[in-house]
Tab-separated table of C-alpha atoms in Angstrom:
chain	number	residue	atom	x	y	z
A	199	MET	CA	-0.936	16.004	-35.448
A	200	THR	CA	-2.529	13.026	-37.165
A	201	ARG	CA	-3.845	13.747	-40.641
A	202	VAL	CA	-6.181	11.473	-42.592
A	203	VAL	CA	-6.959	12.507	-46.168
A	204	ILE	CA	-9.743	10.850	-48.122
A	205	ALA	CA	-9.561	11.618	-51.866
A	206	ALA	CA	-6.972	13.751	-53.568
A	207	ALA	CA	-7.872	17.278	-52.621
A	208	ASN	CA	-7.124	18.418	-49.115
A	209	VAL	CA	-8.901	21.458	-47.773
A	210	ALA	CA	-6.786	22.827	-44.956
A	211	CYS	CA	-7.896	25.133	-42.194
A	212	VAL	CA	-5.279	27.838	-41.927
A	213	ALA	CA	-4.639	29.334	-38.508
A	214	LYS	CA	-4.189	33.054	-38.342
A	215	THR	CA	-0.865	34.429	-37.171
A	216	SER	CA	-0.265	37.281	-34.813
A	217	GLU	CA	0.784	39.479	-37.733
A	218	GLN	CA	-2.783	39.248	-39.051
A	219	TRP	CA	-4.166	40.734	-35.863
A	220	THR	CA	-5.207	44.358	-35.767
A	221	ARG	CA	-6.437	46.168	-32.705
A	222	LYS	CA	-9.840	47.621	-31.952
A	223	LEU	CA	-11.739	44.801	-33.598
A	224	SER	CA	-15.184	43.837	-32.448
A	225	ILE	CA	-15.757	40.207	-31.505
A	226	SER	CA	-17.673	39.694	-34.743
A	227	GLN	CA	-14.654	40.995	-36.672
A	228	CYS	CA	-12.397	38.668	-34.705
A	229	ARG	CA	-14.600	35.766	-35.777
A	230	GLN	CA	-14.196	36.755	-39.403
A	231	LEU	CA	-10.438	36.239	-39.099
A	232	SER	CA	-11.222	32.535	-38.705
A	233	GLY	CA	-12.738	30.827	-35.752
A	234	THR	CA	-15.679	29.072	-34.334
A	235	ALA	CA	-17.280	27.809	-31.171
A	236	ARG	CA	-16.802	24.557	-29.321
A	237	THR	CA	-19.781	25.177	-27.118
A	238	THR	CA	-23.235	23.833	-26.697
A	239	ASP	CA	-26.402	25.300	-28.176
A	240	LEU	CA	-28.715	24.261	-25.354
A	241	LYS	CA	-31.475	26.814	-25.737
A	242	THR	CA	-34.140	24.365	-24.640
A	243	ARG	CA	-32.107	22.862	-21.807
A	244	ALA	CA	-31.736	25.685	-19.349
A	245	ARG	CA	-32.846	29.184	-18.534
A	246	ILE	CA	-29.706	31.171	-19.173
A	247	GLN	CA	-28.838	34.197	-17.068
A	248	PRO	CA	-25.802	36.468	-16.987
A	249	HIS	CA	-24.005	36.412	-13.646
A	250	LEU	CA	-21.572	39.244	-13.186
A	251	GLY	CA	-22.127	40.183	-9.558
A	252	PRO	CA	-19.495	40.018	-6.837
A	253	PRO	CA	-18.524	36.548	-5.614
A	254	GLN	CA	-20.267	35.318	-2.507
A	255	ARG	CA	-18.292	34.267	0.539
A	256	LEU	CA	-17.127	30.686	0.113
A	257	ARG	CA	-18.686	28.070	2.310
A	258	PRO	CA	-16.392	26.377	4.801
A	259	ARG	CA	-14.862	23.006	4.007
A	260	GLY	CA	-17.721	20.520	3.992
A	261	SER	CA	-17.957	16.793	4.419
A	262	TYR	CA	-18.967	16.168	0.819
A	263	LEU	CA	-17.941	12.692	-0.292
A	264	PHE	CA	-17.370	11.854	-3.930
A	265	SER	CA	-16.862	8.158	-4.468
A	266	ARG	CA	-16.858	7.796	-8.256
A	267	SER	CA	-14.037	5.443	-9.139
A	268	TYR	CA	-11.702	7.053	-11.626
A	269	ALA	CA	-9.443	4.039	-11.858
A	270	ASP	CA	-9.263	2.130	-15.127
A	271	SER	CA	-7.350	-0.956	-16.170
A	272	SER	CA	-4.274	1.001	-17.250
A	273	SER	CA	-1.084	0.550	-15.252
A	274	PRO	CA	0.656	3.763	-14.100
A	275	SER	CA	3.498	3.211	-16.569
A	276	SER	CA	1.095	2.921	-19.519
A	277	LEU	CA	-0.906	6.040	-18.754
A	278	LYS	CA	-0.710	8.928	-21.181
A	279	ARG	CA	-0.008	12.451	-19.973
A	280	THR	CA	-1.633	15.649	-21.136
A	281	PRO	CA	0.602	18.612	-22.054
A	282	LEU	CA	-0.232	20.065	-18.606
A	283	HIS	CA	0.963	17.123	-16.509
A	284	ASP	CA	3.935	18.973	-15.024
A	285	LEU	CA	1.643	21.850	-14.017
A	286	HIS	CA	-0.581	19.465	-12.082
A	287	THR	CA	2.219	17.829	-10.127
A	288	ALA	CA	3.813	21.207	-9.376
A	289	HIS	CA	0.544	22.343	-7.770
A	290	GLY	CA	0.129	19.260	-5.599
A	291	ALA	CA	-2.533	17.490	-7.644
A	292	LYS	CA	-3.720	14.040	-6.699
A	293	MET	CA	-3.338	12.138	-9.968
A	294	VAL	CA	-5.580	9.223	-10.912
A	295	PRO	CA	-6.068	7.057	-14.025
A	296	PHE	CA	-8.918	8.304	-16.216
A	297	ALA	CA	-9.659	7.331	-19.840
A	298	GLY	CA	-6.090	6.074	-20.241
A	299	TYR	CA	-4.573	9.313	-18.923
A	300	SER	CA	-3.024	10.407	-15.660
A	301	MET	CA	-5.428	13.169	-14.632
A	302	PRO	CA	-5.838	15.435	-11.566
A	303	VAL	CA	-8.823	14.626	-9.364
A	304	SER	CA	-8.126	17.420	-6.857
A	305	TYR	CA	-5.378	19.822	-5.722
A	306	ALA	CA	-3.636	20.500	-2.433
A	307	ASP	CA	-5.151	23.946	-1.823
A	308	LEU	CA	-8.865	23.028	-2.018
A	309	GLY	CA	-10.946	19.959	-1.213
A	310	VAL	CA	-13.336	18.697	-3.874
A	311	GLY	CA	-16.351	20.348	-2.258
A	312	GLU	CA	-14.486	23.639	-1.867
A	313	SER	CA	-13.291	23.480	-5.458
A	314	HIS	CA	-16.884	22.920	-6.573
A	315	GLN	CA	-18.047	25.978	-4.645
A	316	TRP	CA	-15.126	28.082	-5.879
A	317	THR	CA	-16.203	27.327	-9.465
A	318	ARG	CA	-19.794	28.305	-8.728
A	319	GLU	CA	-18.732	31.591	-7.119
A	320	ARG	CA	-15.474	32.617	-8.812
A	321	ALA	CA	-13.500	30.757	-11.519
A	322	SER	CA	-11.663	27.463	-11.937
A	323	LEU	CA	-9.398	26.123	-14.646
A	324	PHE	CA	-9.796	22.505	-15.772
A	325	ASP	CA	-7.410	20.528	-17.976
A	326	VAL	CA	-9.525	18.768	-20.629
A	327	SER	CA	-6.640	18.116	-23.017
A	328	HIS	CA	-7.370	14.394	-22.878
A	329	MET	CA	-10.429	15.043	-25.045
A	330	VAL	CA	-9.967	14.335	-28.754
A	331	GLN	CA	-10.043	17.410	-30.979
A	332	HIS	CA	-10.837	16.950	-34.676
A	333	ARG	CA	-10.875	19.180	-37.738
A	334	LEU	CA	-12.933	18.117	-40.743
A	335	SER	CA	-13.041	19.905	-44.097
A	336	GLY	CA	-13.956	19.489	-47.737
A	337	PRO	CA	-17.069	19.447	-49.939
A	338	LEU	CA	-18.301	16.216	-48.314
A	339	ALA	CA	-17.753	17.314	-44.707
A	340	GLN	CA	-21.243	18.688	-44.070
A	341	SER	CA	-23.077	15.801	-45.715
A	342	LEU	CA	-20.957	13.319	-43.725
A	343	LEU	CA	-21.899	14.983	-40.432
A	344	GLU	CA	-25.557	15.003	-41.454
A	345	ARG	CA	-25.290	11.274	-42.127
A	346	LEU	CA	-23.639	10.493	-38.778
A	347	THR	CA	-25.714	12.791	-36.532
A	348	PRO	CA	-29.382	13.809	-36.177
A	349	SER	CA	-28.504	17.507	-36.021
A	350	ASP	CA	-29.431	20.079	-38.646
A	351	ILE	CA	-25.844	20.905	-39.565
A	352	THR	CA	-26.922	23.143	-42.436
A	353	SER	CA	-28.452	25.597	-39.957
A	354	VAL	CA	-25.266	25.915	-37.861
A	355	GLY	CA	-23.735	29.262	-38.796
A	356	ASN	CA	-20.078	30.185	-38.916
A	357	ASN	CA	-18.582	30.551	-35.418
A	358	HIS	CA	-21.504	28.663	-33.885
A	359	SER	CA	-21.852	25.119	-32.588
A	360	THR	CA	-24.344	22.472	-31.652
A	361	LEU	CA	-24.321	19.577	-29.218
A	362	SER	CA	-24.918	16.330	-31.078
A	363	CYS	CA	-24.428	12.570	-31.069
A	364	LEU	CA	-22.559	10.265	-33.420
A	365	LEU	CA	-24.950	7.404	-34.146
A	366	HIS	CA	-24.808	3.737	-35.087
A	367	PRO	CA	-26.580	2.730	-38.286
A	368	VAL	CA	-30.012	1.076	-37.896
A	369	THR	CA	-30.157	1.066	-34.079
A	370	GLY	CA	-29.501	4.793	-33.590
A	371	GLY	CA	-27.399	3.967	-30.513
A	372	ILE	CA	-25.011	6.698	-29.399
A	373	VAL	CA	-21.405	6.070	-30.447
A	374	ASP	CA	-20.347	9.232	-28.632
A	375	ASP	CA	-21.642	12.667	-27.749
A	376	THR	CA	-19.886	15.570	-29.391
A	377	ILE	CA	-19.979	19.291	-29.993
A	378	ILE	CA	-19.766	20.277	-33.644
A	379	THR	CA	-18.599	23.722	-34.687
A	380	ARG	CA	-18.663	25.289	-38.105
A	381	LEU	CA	-15.356	26.986	-38.909
A	382	GLY	CA	-16.379	27.887	-42.442
A	383	PRO	CA	-18.616	26.763	-45.314
A	384	GLU	CA	-16.785	23.422	-45.637
A	385	THR	CA	-14.777	23.271	-42.406
A	386	PHE	CA	-15.791	21.942	-38.975
A	387	TYR	CA	-14.180	21.419	-35.588
A	388	PHE	CA	-15.517	18.846	-33.146
A	389	VAL	CA	-14.472	17.218	-29.889
A	390	THR	CA	-15.081	13.654	-28.712
A	391	ASN	CA	-14.450	11.750	-25.482
A	392	ALA	CA	-11.011	10.405	-24.601
A	393	ALA	CA	-12.380	7.085	-23.328
A	394	ASN	CA	-13.873	6.457	-26.771
A	395	ARG	CA	-10.799	7.442	-28.777
A	396	ASP	CA	-10.048	4.084	-30.412
A	397	LYS	CA	-13.704	3.297	-31.049
A	398	ASP	CA	-14.427	6.761	-32.439
A	399	LEU	CA	-11.396	6.850	-34.740
A	400	GLN	CA	-12.288	3.469	-36.212
A	401	TYR	CA	-15.938	4.504	-36.597
A	402	LEU	CA	-15.059	7.801	-38.285
A	403	SER	CA	-12.549	6.184	-40.612
A	404	GLU	CA	-15.057	3.542	-41.715
A	405	GLN	CA	-17.877	6.026	-42.125
A	406	MET	CA	-15.733	8.411	-44.163
A	407	GLY	CA	-14.713	5.575	-46.455
A	408	GLU	CA	-18.331	4.555	-47.011
A	409	HIS	CA	-19.372	8.153	-47.572
A	410	LYS	CA	-16.650	8.614	-50.170
A	411	VAL	CA	-17.833	5.527	-52.063
A	412	ALA	CA	-21.445	6.719	-51.920
A	413	ASN	CA	-20.362	10.085	-53.364
A	414	SER	CA	-17.736	8.919	-55.841
A	415	GLY	CA	-18.723	11.640	-58.285
A	416	ILE	CA	-17.342	14.292	-55.946
A	417	THR	CA	-13.570	14.230	-56.355
A	418	ALA	CA	-12.550	16.820	-53.763
A	419	GLY	CA	-13.115	14.480	-50.819
A	420	ILE	CA	-12.634	15.079	-47.118
A	421	SER	CA	-9.659	16.105	-45.019
A	422	TRP	CA	-9.701	14.878	-41.415
A	423	GLU	CA	-7.155	15.931	-38.810
A	424	VAL	CA	-6.857	14.620	-35.263
A	425	LEU	CA	-5.224	17.397	-33.264
A	426	ASP	CA	-2.929	15.259	-31.153
A	427	ASN	CA	-0.959	16.907	-28.338
A	428	TRP	CA	-3.039	20.083	-28.466
A	429	SER	CA	-4.045	21.558	-25.124
A	430	LEU	CA	-7.671	22.216	-24.276
A	431	ILE	CA	-8.357	24.178	-21.111
A	432	ALA	CA	-11.737	25.049	-19.639
A	433	LEU	CA	-12.043	28.290	-17.679
A	434	GLN	CA	-15.335	28.063	-15.774
A	435	GLY	CA	-17.226	30.266	-13.325
A	436	PRO	CA	-18.817	33.724	-13.059
A	437	ARG	CA	-15.403	35.439	-12.912
A	438	SER	CA	-14.090	33.665	-16.016
A	439	ALA	CA	-14.371	36.708	-18.296
A	440	ASP	CA	-12.343	38.814	-15.845
A	441	VAL	CA	-9.625	36.160	-15.640
A	442	LEU	CA	-9.549	35.665	-19.403
A	443	SER	CA	-9.097	39.406	-19.908
A	444	SER	CA	-5.877	39.213	-17.870
A	445	ILE	CA	-4.130	37.266	-20.669
A	446	LEU	CA	-5.624	39.055	-23.677
A	447	ASP	CA	-3.595	41.568	-25.623
A	448	HIS	CA	-5.239	44.980	-25.225
A	449	PRO	CA	-8.466	43.633	-23.659
A	450	GLU	CA	-9.824	47.167	-23.500
A	451	ASP	CA	-10.172	47.009	-27.273
A	452	LEU	CA	-12.260	43.828	-27.129
A	453	ASP	CA	-15.847	43.388	-26.022
A	454	LEU	CA	-16.151	39.930	-24.466
A	455	ASN	CA	-19.773	40.723	-23.621
A	456	SER	CA	-20.582	40.332	-27.315
A	457	LEU	CA	-19.175	36.801	-27.371
A	458	TYR	CA	-22.150	34.679	-26.347
A	459	PHE	CA	-22.708	31.106	-25.229
A	460	GLY	CA	-22.288	28.816	-28.232
A	461	GLN	CA	-20.044	31.249	-30.112
A	462	CYS	CA	-16.307	31.768	-30.449
A	463	ALA	CA	-13.534	33.856	-31.921
A	464	TYR	CA	-9.793	33.726	-32.407
A	465	LEU	CA	-8.544	36.144	-29.752
A	466	PRO	CA	-5.080	37.651	-29.195
A	467	VAL	CA	-3.512	35.963	-26.170
A	468	ARG	CA	-0.257	37.101	-24.560
A	469	PHE	CA	2.124	34.188	-24.008
A	470	PRO	CA	4.868	35.083	-21.499
A	471	PHE	CA	7.647	32.822	-22.899
A	472	PRO	CA	8.489	33.818	-25.531
A	473	SER	CA	6.888	37.165	-24.934
A	474	ASN	CA	4.557	37.516	-27.877
A	475	THR	CA	0.897	37.481	-28.842
A	476	GLU	CA	-0.783	34.624	-30.686
A	477	THR	CA	-4.388	34.205	-31.767
A	478	VAL	CA	-6.033	31.079	-30.364
A	479	LEU	CA	-9.520	29.661	-30.523
A	480	VAL	CA	-11.648	30.788	-27.555
A	481	SER	CA	-15.165	29.351	-27.272
A	482	ARG	CA	-17.788	30.426	-24.774
A	483	GLY	CA	-19.403	27.505	-22.964
A	484	GLY	CA	-18.433	24.462	-20.936
A	485	TYR	CA	-19.457	21.477	-18.848
A	486	THR	CA	-20.346	23.025	-15.479
A	487	GLY	CA	-23.508	25.063	-16.088
A	488	GLU	CA	-21.573	28.267	-15.391
A	489	ASP	CA	-20.356	30.968	-17.729
A	490	GLY	CA	-16.967	30.075	-19.097
A	491	PHE	CA	-14.575	29.564	-21.981
A	492	GLU	CA	-12.711	26.703	-23.599
A	493	ILE	CA	-9.345	27.508	-25.161
A	494	SER	CA	-7.681	25.291	-27.774
A	495	ILE	CA	-3.904	25.741	-27.942
A	496	PRO	CA	-1.464	24.092	-30.390
A	497	PRO	CA	1.584	22.228	-29.031
A	498	SER	CA	3.953	24.883	-30.394
A	499	LEU	CA	2.771	27.366	-27.736
A	500	PRO	CA	3.741	27.266	-24.004
A	501	THR	CA	0.387	26.498	-22.378
A	502	ILE	CA	1.817	25.873	-18.901
A	503	ASP	CA	3.519	29.274	-18.872
A	504	LEU	CA	0.247	30.852	-19.972
A	505	ILE	CA	-1.687	29.231	-17.127
A	506	GLU	CA	0.938	30.229	-14.566
A	507	SER	CA	0.646	33.819	-15.782
A	508	MET	CA	-3.136	33.614	-15.335
A	509	LEU	CA	-2.754	32.329	-11.784
A	510	LYS	CA	-0.240	35.060	-10.905
A	511	SER	CA	-2.235	37.930	-12.398
A	512	ASP	CA	-4.197	40.186	-10.066
A	513	GLN	CA	-7.442	38.609	-11.266
A	514	GLY	CA	-5.965	35.127	-10.946
A	515	LYS	CA	-4.748	35.627	-7.391
A	516	GLU	CA	-8.194	36.745	-6.304
A	517	ASN	CA	-10.497	34.627	-8.434
A	518	LEU	CA	-8.770	31.639	-10.086
A	519	ARG	CA	-7.895	28.145	-8.851
A	520	LEU	CA	-7.039	24.876	-10.573
A	521	ALA	CA	-9.743	22.193	-10.398
A	522	GLY	CA	-9.842	18.483	-11.155
A	523	LEU	CA	-12.101	15.601	-12.058
A	524	GLY	CA	-13.835	15.486	-8.677
A	525	ALA	CA	-15.325	18.964	-8.923
A	526	ARG	CA	-15.920	18.566	-12.650
A	527	ASP	CA	-18.085	15.500	-12.034
A	528	SER	CA	-20.256	17.070	-9.337
A	529	LEU	CA	-20.602	20.318	-11.313
A	530	ARG	CA	-21.720	18.579	-14.510
A	531	LEU	CA	-24.167	16.405	-12.563
A	532	GLU	CA	-25.757	19.455	-10.924
A	533	ALA	CA	-26.013	20.875	-14.459
A	534	GLY	CA	-27.806	17.707	-15.641
A	535	MET	CA	-25.105	16.850	-18.179
A	536	CYS	CA	-24.334	13.305	-19.289
A	537	LEU	CA	-21.029	11.466	-18.997
A	538	TYR	CA	-20.471	8.921	-21.745
A	539	GLY	CA	-19.931	5.383	-20.494
A	540	HIS	CA	-22.154	6.114	-17.511
A	541	ASP	CA	-25.270	8.004	-18.622
A	542	LEU	CA	-24.860	7.253	-22.352
A	543	ASP	CA	-23.669	4.198	-24.274
A	544	ASP	CA	-23.889	2.366	-27.594
A	545	THR	CA	-27.273	0.838	-26.738
A	546	THR	CA	-28.955	4.125	-25.810
A	547	THR	CA	-30.674	6.400	-28.338
A	548	PRO	CA	-30.978	10.181	-28.025
A	549	VAL	CA	-34.713	9.833	-27.320
A	550	GLU	CA	-34.159	7.434	-24.424
A	551	ALA	CA	-31.405	9.688	-23.082
A	552	GLY	CA	-33.661	12.751	-22.984
A	553	LEU	CA	-31.674	14.348	-25.806
A	554	SER	CA	-34.474	14.589	-28.376
A	555	TRP	CA	-33.746	18.312	-28.598
A	556	VAL	CA	-30.524	17.576	-30.555
A	557	ILE	CA	-32.663	16.237	-33.424
A	558	GLY	CA	-33.112	19.097	-35.880
A	559	LYS	CA	-36.550	20.112	-37.114
A	560	THR	CA	-35.730	19.328	-40.724
A	561	ARG	CA	-34.302	15.940	-39.718
A	562	ARG	CA	-37.560	14.977	-38.021
A	563	THR	CA	-39.340	15.102	-41.354
A	564	GLY	CA	-36.561	14.304	-43.802
A	565	GLY	CA	-34.480	11.786	-41.843
A	566	GLY	CA	-31.338	10.801	-43.710
A	567	PHE	CA	-29.179	10.052	-40.645
A	568	HIS	CA	-28.031	6.808	-39.051
A	569	GLY	CA	-30.855	5.103	-37.173
A	570	ASP	CA	-33.441	7.566	-38.468
A	571	GLN	CA	-36.267	5.027	-38.700
A	572	THR	CA	-35.693	3.851	-35.138
A	573	ILE	CA	-35.277	7.327	-33.661
A	574	LEU	CA	-38.136	9.029	-35.540
A	575	SER	CA	-40.474	6.227	-34.516
A	576	GLN	CA	-39.396	6.653	-30.894
A	577	LEU	CA	-40.334	10.334	-31.029
A	578	LYS	CA	-43.973	9.336	-31.497
A	579	PRO	CA	-45.818	7.645	-28.622
A	580	LYS	CA	-47.502	4.344	-29.346
A	581	LYS	CA	-50.947	5.942	-29.233
A	582	ASP	CA	-49.929	8.135	-32.173
A	583	GLY	CA	-48.595	5.265	-34.262
A	584	GLY	CA	-44.965	5.386	-33.172
A	585	SER	CA	-42.965	2.980	-31.047
A	586	GLY	CA	-42.234	5.342	-28.171
A	587	VAL	CA	-39.509	4.277	-25.735
A	588	ASN	CA	-39.495	1.799	-22.878
A	589	ARG	CA	-37.085	3.731	-20.675
A	590	ARG	CA	-36.123	7.342	-20.064
A	591	ARG	CA	-33.286	9.218	-18.383
A	592	VAL	CA	-34.489	11.294	-15.426
A	593	GLY	CA	-33.077	13.183	-12.459
A	594	PHE	CA	-33.628	12.386	-8.773
A	595	ILE	CA	-33.351	13.981	-5.372
A	596	VAL	CA	-32.473	11.128	-3.032
A	597	GLU	CA	-33.040	11.135	0.729
A	598	GLY	CA	-30.519	9.718	3.172
A	599	ALA	CA	-27.305	8.270	1.746
A	600	PRO	CA	-26.351	9.245	-1.837
A	601	ALA	CA	-27.227	6.813	-4.614
A	602	ARG	CA	-24.271	5.753	-6.722
A	603	GLU	CA	-23.938	4.343	-10.205
A	604	GLY	CA	-25.530	0.901	-10.516
A	605	ALA	CA	-28.013	1.297	-7.655
A	606	GLU	CA	-31.384	-0.264	-8.458
A	607	ILE	CA	-34.460	1.939	-8.809
A	608	VAL	CA	-37.693	0.348	-7.552
A	609	ASP	CA	-41.365	1.263	-7.677
A	610	GLY	CA	-43.866	1.240	-4.830
A	611	ASP	CA	-44.218	-2.540	-5.085
A	612	GLY	CA	-40.494	-3.081	-4.861
A	613	GLN	CA	-40.160	-4.044	-8.523
A	614	VAL	CA	-36.900	-3.004	-10.175
A	615	ILE	CA	-37.679	-0.457	-12.921
A	616	GLY	CA	-34.246	0.986	-13.630
A	617	ASN	CA	-30.756	1.875	-12.442
A	618	ILE	CA	-28.822	4.936	-11.315
A	619	THR	CA	-26.094	5.983	-13.763
A	620	SER	CA	-24.582	8.947	-11.848
A	621	GLY	CA	-25.044	10.268	-8.335
A	622	CYS	CA	-23.364	12.345	-5.638
A	623	PRO	CA	-24.084	14.817	-2.841
A	624	SER	CA	-24.748	18.272	-4.314
A	625	PRO	CA	-22.494	20.861	-2.636
A	626	THR	CA	-24.708	23.658	-3.962
A	627	LEU	CA	-28.059	22.244	-2.830
A	628	GLY	CA	-26.963	20.297	0.231
A	629	LYS	CA	-28.987	17.340	-1.098
A	630	ASN	CA	-28.187	14.085	-2.862
A	631	VAL	CA	-28.718	14.268	-6.621
A	632	ALA	CA	-28.636	11.490	-9.184
A	633	MET	CA	-29.702	10.570	-12.678
A	634	GLY	CA	-30.666	7.237	-14.143
A	635	TYR	CA	-33.017	5.349	-16.424
A	636	VAL	CA	-36.511	4.275	-15.411
A	637	LYS	CA	-39.343	2.428	-17.081
A	638	SER	CA	-41.416	4.754	-19.237
A	639	GLY	CA	-44.464	5.864	-17.265
A	640	SER	CA	-42.433	6.356	-14.094
A	641	HIS	CA	-40.576	9.365	-15.467
A	642	THR	CA	-43.068	12.113	-14.600
A	643	ARG	CA	-41.677	14.913	-12.467
A	644	GLY	CA	-42.652	14.509	-8.814
A	645	THR	CA	-43.032	10.721	-8.997
A	646	GLU	CA	-41.845	9.091	-5.773
A	647	LEU	CA	-39.721	5.989	-6.270
A	648	GLY	CA	-37.114	4.136	-4.279
A	649	VAL	CA	-33.386	3.586	-4.715
A	650	MET	CA	-31.600	0.681	-3.082
A	651	VAL	CA	-28.548	2.024	-1.227
A	652	ARG	CA	-26.511	-0.483	0.800
A	653	GLY	CA	-29.481	-2.819	0.915
A	654	LYS	CA	-31.872	-0.164	2.182
A	655	LYS	CA	-34.631	1.515	0.191
A	656	ARG	CA	-34.188	5.301	0.025
A	657	LYS	CA	-36.858	7.714	-1.167
A	658	ALA	CA	-36.070	9.173	-4.601
A	659	VAL	CA	-38.225	11.859	-6.221
A	660	VAL	CA	-38.083	12.386	-9.979
A	661	THR	CA	-36.802	15.938	-10.417
A	662	LYS	CA	-36.320	18.321	-13.322
A	663	MET	CA	-32.781	18.809	-14.555
A	664	PRO	CA	-30.598	20.810	-14.373
A	665	PHE	CA	-30.692	20.586	-10.589
A	666	VAL	CA	-28.891	23.934	-10.355
A	667	GLU	CA	-29.965	26.678	-12.747
A	668	SER	CA	-27.437	27.253	-15.494
A	669	ARG	CA	-25.874	30.701	-15.803
A	670	TYR	CA	-24.441	30.837	-19.298
A	671	TRP	CA	-23.736	34.184	-20.947
A	672	LYS	CA	-26.506	34.137	-23.497
A	673	MET	CA	-27.541	36.607	-26.149
A	674	PRO	CA	-30.500	38.696	-24.888
A	675	ALA	CA	-33.865	37.513	-26.203
A	676	GLY	CA	-34.862	39.200	-29.442
A	677	THR	CA	-31.301	40.206	-30.336
A	678	ALA	CA	-30.090	39.217	-33.790
A	679	PRO	CA	-26.684	37.512	-33.962
A	680	GLY	CA	-23.758	39.783	-34.818
């Protein structure tokens, strides 16, 4: 664990031990032990529906082709390994370089298209331990996050989270996308992208230093921990709750139905070796558009043994498979979710990226965040006195061959008006889907444009995202949070 302390006082987040667990607690009581969500509050992004019906029959192996290059400049000997590396190789994973790590792209038992469908219809487990987990605490923690992001952090309740963006000063360009979770009044947990690790750590260190100087009258400071070597696993799919219950201690005493999308709790998990129960952070949400959970596990606990026990359980045998980067990419694209370095970068603002909904209501009037003048002006069209934006991220359905990253987008006159940033065949829809940036004015849903694929113009229709309706487990409308 890497610990960075700014100022003398260090506010630590204390994990709860198994001895502090008592049975027959509601989920809300579990949250009070200490815990929070690493999930996205996307109320305006998708119509959320519970999906608890029986799994449909899987489609036969298709001819879906996924050609995203996962290779980076790292040599095999220099690649890092997640704590689950031995699990991947034992299950016949095809390992590829990704964000400086050796990561599984697929497994021997299912092709990428089959793995995609399995996730949509049952449950898959993804290793996302390469992501960078952070814990931030202290009297200046909230004000720092409000400086770095456009989100209304003050309105994020305990055990809840919000999707946000770390921003560059002045330009408002996106340093990284992140999910911020409130653990307590002065304590937060957030996750950033592995590919941006060095850039993000330097950015956060510099920004914390500046924030300390600007608030020199507050002596308590900020404590920042990078949770190195922690595991982070994503259990995704409509059968995820059933599979998760197979590793919980006395699941009959817990009501997972009261743990909603964007919330979390510390739950009692049975680890087989040694045979004991530990409370770990379980957050409801994910990156596929399906119901699911993300589980953060410290390096002191045997995560591989836990996963093997999940796979060997009755629920696991019937409903759970391991899944890799290939299925993860096609699933997130169907869900309309961005991948940093492809659909987002340092030169792109949240408004251009179609992420205006992460800008809190109070921030739209009060500002006070990096790039606020640029971003708030972009929210207003030119006719209303703002600057508007010159380009926008949109989704496409593409005819013929799939459009890949970098393909040029052209208008009816053949003029280049943008580029594709992500694209693949959709196993769920049986169509080619893509997203990219186009000149403002060409972003209206239903607009017919062209995409140049292998030198040939293919019809591309601007389409609403997500392409596949999301099925998160969301609190029923009109129900007050527990």
